[in-house]
Amino acid sequence: MDEAYRNKWLILAAVSLALFMGTVDGTIVNVALPTMVADFNTNFPTIQWVVLAFLLGLSVLMLSVGRLADMLGKKRIFMIGLVIFTIGSALCGLSPTVYVLIGARLIQSIGAAMLLALGVAIVTETWPSEERGKALGFSAGVISLGIVVGPTAGGLIIAALSWHWIFFVNVPLGVLALLAVWRYVPPLRPKSTEERFDFLGAAVFGIGLLALLLGLTVGQTTGFTKPGILALFAGAAIALVGFVLIERRVRYPMVDLNLFRNLQFSLNLTTGALTF
């Protein structure tokens, strides 16, 4: 770990670049939607899934990715995430139809989930405790910057080139970040190689969260009292209650529910959720 401390700024730069790409792609597409509607000869309800597919995939996968990294190693999963995100970005830029683009955005969201779930954790492990707050503050600033800069960057790129390049620009940046992480981030040992992944818990949680997000998203257009939307909310409630019951019983849970007994942890989590 001494080597990691010596390379701490290079590690922070590499991880921050990955975090910036993962967050900026959540908002950079928004300004391109009218252009995409014209290029693909489609309508706005269809094209909005270019944004929603990314956000849904990101939200559903982050918890599972974090748990997987605890078992297999953060650096390994982070690098896999960079590869998937970079390939997904290239596929987005090359998409010949809106439906291919939506599928490519789902692929991109898998990589983004790996980056956003693990970036801060890698910084935490590779910086000395007395300087960790500074590094985490910088990482948080990069994430916020990515969210804010996205629409402006997207508008400039579209004006100068085309909407395809809001995705293509990630390819060289992704390769650069991948090489930097490979070179400077030390092998971070998994917490345990004996634990098993809670596939049932991950599936039930994913289904519940997906149903909830779909209900909230589609309900804005169709109305929240439609039978289909109410069914999604009911399914989400059942799945999330089932997830809690599963986590109480399995030997290696996705989430240690005892953490929620800590009032400070619960308040911080609630504040973070309200922020987003």
Coordinates of N, CA and C in Angstrom, one line a residue, residues 49-135:
W49 N -36.3 7.1 -23.9 CA -35.7 5.9 -23.3 C -34.2 5.8 -23.5
V50 N -33.7 6.6 -24.4 CA -32.2 6.7 -24.5 C -31.6 7.2 -23.2
V51 N -32.4 8.1 -22.5 CA -32.0 8.6 -21.2 C -32.4 7.6 -20.1
L52 N -33.6 7.2 -20.2 CA -34.2 6.3 -19.1 C -33.5 5.0 -19.0
A53 N -33.1 4.4 -20.1 CA -32.4 3.1 -20.1 C -31.1 3.2 -19.3
F54 N -30.4 4.3 -19.5 CA -29.1 4.5 -18.8 C -29.3 4.6 -17.3
L55 N -30.3 5.5 -16.9 CA -30.6 5.7 -15.5 C -31.1 4.5 -14.8
L56 N -32.0 3.7 -15.5 CA -32.6 2.5 -14.9 C -31.5 1.5 -14.7
G57 N -30.7 1.2 -15.7 CA -29.6 0.2 -15.6 C -28.6 0.6 -14.5
L58 N -28.3 1.9 -14.4 CA -27.4 2.4 -13.4 C -27.9 2.2 -12.0
S59 N -29.2 2.5 -11.8 CA -29.8 2.4 -10.5 C -30.0 1.0 -10.0
V60 N -30.3 0.1 -10.9 CA -30.6 -1.3 -10.5 C -29.3 -2.1 -10.2
L61 N -28.2 -1.7 -10.9 CA -27.0 -2.6 -10.8 C -26.0 -2.1 -9.8
M62 N -26.1 -0.9 -9.3 CA -25.0 -0.4 -8.4 C -24.8 -1.2 -7.1
L63 N -25.9 -1.6 -6.5 CA -25.7 -2.4 -5.3 C -25.1 -3.7 -5.5
S64 N -25.5 -4.4 -6.6 CA -25.0 -5.7 -6.9 C -23.5 -5.6 -7.3
V65 N -23.1 -4.6 -8.0 CA -21.7 -4.4 -8.4 C -20.8 -4.2 -7.2
G66 N -21.3 -3.4 -6.3 CA -20.5 -3.2 -5.1 C -20.2 -4.5 -4.3
R67 N -21.2 -5.3 -4.2 CA -21.1 -6.6 -3.5 C -20.2 -7.5 -4.3
L68 N -20.3 -7.5 -5.6 CA -19.4 -8.4 -6.4 C -18.0 -8.0 -6.3
A69 N -17.7 -6.7 -6.2 CA -16.4 -6.2 -6.1 C -15.8 -6.6 -4.7
D70 N -16.6 -6.6 -3.7 CA -16.1 -7.1 -2.4 C -15.5 -8.5 -2.5
M71 N -16.1 -9.3 -3.4 CA -15.7 -10.7 -3.5 C -14.6 -10.9 -4.5
L72 N -14.6 -10.2 -5.6 CA -13.6 -10.4 -6.7 C -12.5 -9.4 -6.8
G73 N -12.7 -8.3 -6.1 CA -11.6 -7.3 -6.1 C -12.1 -6.0 -6.8
K74 N -11.9 -4.9 -6.2 CA -12.4 -3.6 -6.7 C -11.7 -3.2 -8.0
K75 N -10.4 -3.4 -8.1 CA -9.6 -3.0 -9.3 C -10.1 -3.8 -10.5
R76 N -10.3 -5.1 -10.3 CA -10.7 -5.9 -11.4 C -12.1 -5.5 -12.0
I77 N -13.0 -5.3 -11.1 CA -14.4 -5.0 -11.5 C -14.4 -3.6 -12.1
F78 N -13.6 -2.7 -11.5 CA -13.5 -1.3 -12.1 C -13.0 -1.3 -13.5
M79 N -11.9 -2.1 -13.7 CA -11.4 -2.1 -15.1 C -12.4 -2.8 -16.1
I80 N -13.1 -3.8 -15.6 CA -14.1 -4.4 -16.5 C -15.2 -3.3 -16.8
G81 N -15.5 -2.5 -15.8 CA -16.5 -1.5 -16.0 C -16.0 -0.5 -17.0
L82 N -14.8 -0.1 -17.0 CA -14.2 0.8 -18.0 C -14.3 0.2 -19.4
V83 N -14.0 -1.1 -19.5 CA -14.1 -1.7 -20.8 C -15.5 -1.7 -21.4
I84 N -16.4 -2.1 -20.5 CA -17.9 -2.2 -20.9 C -18.4 -0.8 -21.3
F85 N -18.0 0.2 -20.4 CA -18.5 1.6 -20.7 C -17.9 2.1 -22.0
T86 N -16.7 1.9 -22.3 CA -16.0 2.4 -23.5 C -16.6 1.7 -24.7
I87 N -16.8 0.4 -24.7 CA -17.5 -0.3 -25.8 C -18.9 0.1 -26.0
G88 N -19.6 0.3 -24.9 CA -21.0 0.8 -24.9 C -21.1 2.2 -25.6
S89 N -20.1 3.0 -25.2 CA -20.1 4.4 -25.8 C -19.9 4.3 -27.3
A90 N -18.9 3.4 -27.8 CA -18.7 3.3 -29.2 C -20.0 2.8 -29.9
L91 N -20.6 1.8 -29.3 CA -21.9 1.3 -29.9 C -23.0 2.3 -30.0
C92 N -23.0 3.2 -28.9 CA -24.0 4.3 -29.0 C -23.8 5.2 -30.2
G93 N -22.5 5.6 -30.4 CA -22.2 6.4 -31.5 C -22.4 5.8 -32.8
L94 N -22.3 4.5 -32.9 CA -22.5 3.8 -34.2 C -23.9 3.3 -34.4
S95 N -24.8 3.6 -33.5 CA -26.2 3.0 -33.6 C -26.9 3.5 -34.8
P96 N -27.5 2.6 -35.6 CA -28.2 2.9 -36.8 C -29.7 3.2 -36.6
T97 N -30.2 2.7 -35.5 CA -31.6 2.9 -35.1 C -31.7 3.3 -33.7
V98 N -32.9 3.9 -33.3 CA -33.1 4.3 -32.0 C -33.1 3.1 -31.0
Y99 N -33.6 2.0 -31.5 CA -33.7 0.8 -30.6 C -32.3 0.2 -30.3
V100 N -31.4 0.3 -31.3 CA -30.1 -0.1 -31.1 C -29.4 0.8 -30.1
L101 N -29.7 2.1 -30.2 CA -29.1 3.1 -29.3 C -29.6 2.8 -27.9
I102 N -30.9 2.5 -27.7 CA -31.4 2.2 -26.4 C -30.7 1.0 -25.8
G103 N -30.5 0.0 -26.6 CA -29.8 -1.2 -26.1 C -28.3 -0.9 -25.8
A104 N -27.7 -0.1 -26.6 CA -26.3 0.3 -26.3 C -26.2 1.1 -25.1
R105 N -27.2 1.9 -24.8 CA -27.2 2.7 -23.5 C -27.3 1.8 -22.3
L106 N -28.0 0.7 -22.5 CA -28.1 -0.3 -21.4 C -26.7 -0.9 -21.1
I107 N -26.0 -1.2 -22.2 CA -24.7 -1.7 -22.1 C -23.8 -0.7 -21.4
Q108 N -23.9 0.5 -21.8 CA -23.1 1.6 -21.2 C -23.4 1.8 -19.7
S109 N -24.7 1.6 -19.4 CA -25.1 1.8 -18.0 C -24.5 0.7 -17.1
I110 N -24.2 -0.5 -17.6 CA -23.6 -1.6 -16.8 C -22.2 -1.1 -16.4
G111 N -21.4 -0.6 -17.4 CA -20.1 -0.1 -17.1 C -20.1 1.1 -16.2
A112 N -21.1 2.0 -16.4 CA -21.2 3.2 -15.5 C -21.5 2.8 -14.1
A113 N -22.3 1.8 -13.9 CA -22.6 1.3 -12.5 C -21.4 0.8 -11.8
M114 N -20.5 0.1 -12.5 CA -19.3 -0.4 -12.0 C -18.3 0.8 -11.6
L115 N -18.3 1.8 -12.4 CA -17.4 3.0 -12.2 C -17.9 3.8 -11.0
L116 N -19.2 4.1 -10.9 CA -19.7 4.9 -9.9 C -19.8 4.2 -8.6
A117 N -20.0 2.9 -8.6 CA -20.1 2.1 -7.3 C -18.8 2.0 -6.7
L118 N -17.7 2.0 -7.5 CA -16.4 1.6 -6.9 C -15.4 2.7 -6.9
G119 N -15.6 3.8 -7.6 CA -14.6 4.8 -7.7 C -14.2 5.4 -6.4
V120 N -15.2 5.8 -5.6 CA -14.9 6.4 -4.3 C -14.3 5.4 -3.4
A121 N -14.7 4.1 -3.5 CA -14.1 3.1 -2.6 C -12.6 2.9 -2.9
I122 N -12.3 2.9 -4.2 CA -10.9 2.8 -4.6 C -10.0 4.0 -4.0
V123 N -10.6 5.2 -4.1 CA -9.9 6.3 -3.6 C -9.7 6.2 -2.1
T124 N -10.7 5.7 -1.4 CA -10.7 5.5 0.1 C -9.5 4.5 0.4
E125 N -9.4 3.5 -0.3 CA -8.3 2.5 0.0 C -6.9 2.9 -0.4
T126 N -6.8 3.8 -1.3 CA -5.5 4.1 -1.8 C -4.9 5.5 -1.3
W127 N -5.7 6.1 -0.4 CA -5.2 7.4 0.2 C -5.0 7.2 1.7
P128 N -4.0 7.8 2.3 CA -3.8 7.6 3.7 C -4.9 8.3 4.5
S129 N -5.2 7.8 5.6 CA -6.4 8.2 6.4 C -6.4 9.7 6.7
E130 N -5.2 10.3 6.9 CA -5.2 11.7 7.3 C -5.5 12.6 6.1
E131 N -5.4 12.1 4.9 CA -5.6 12.9 3.7 C -6.9 12.5 2.9
R132 N -7.5 11.5 3.5 CA -8.6 10.8 2.8 C -9.8 11.8 2.5
G133 N -10.1 12.6 3.5 CA -11.2 13.6 3.4 C -11.0 14.5 2.2
K134 N -9.7 15.0 2.0 CA -9.4 15.8 0.8 C -9.7 15.1 -0.5
A135 N -9.3 13.8 -0.6 CA -9.4 13.1 -1.8 C -10.9 12.8 -2.1

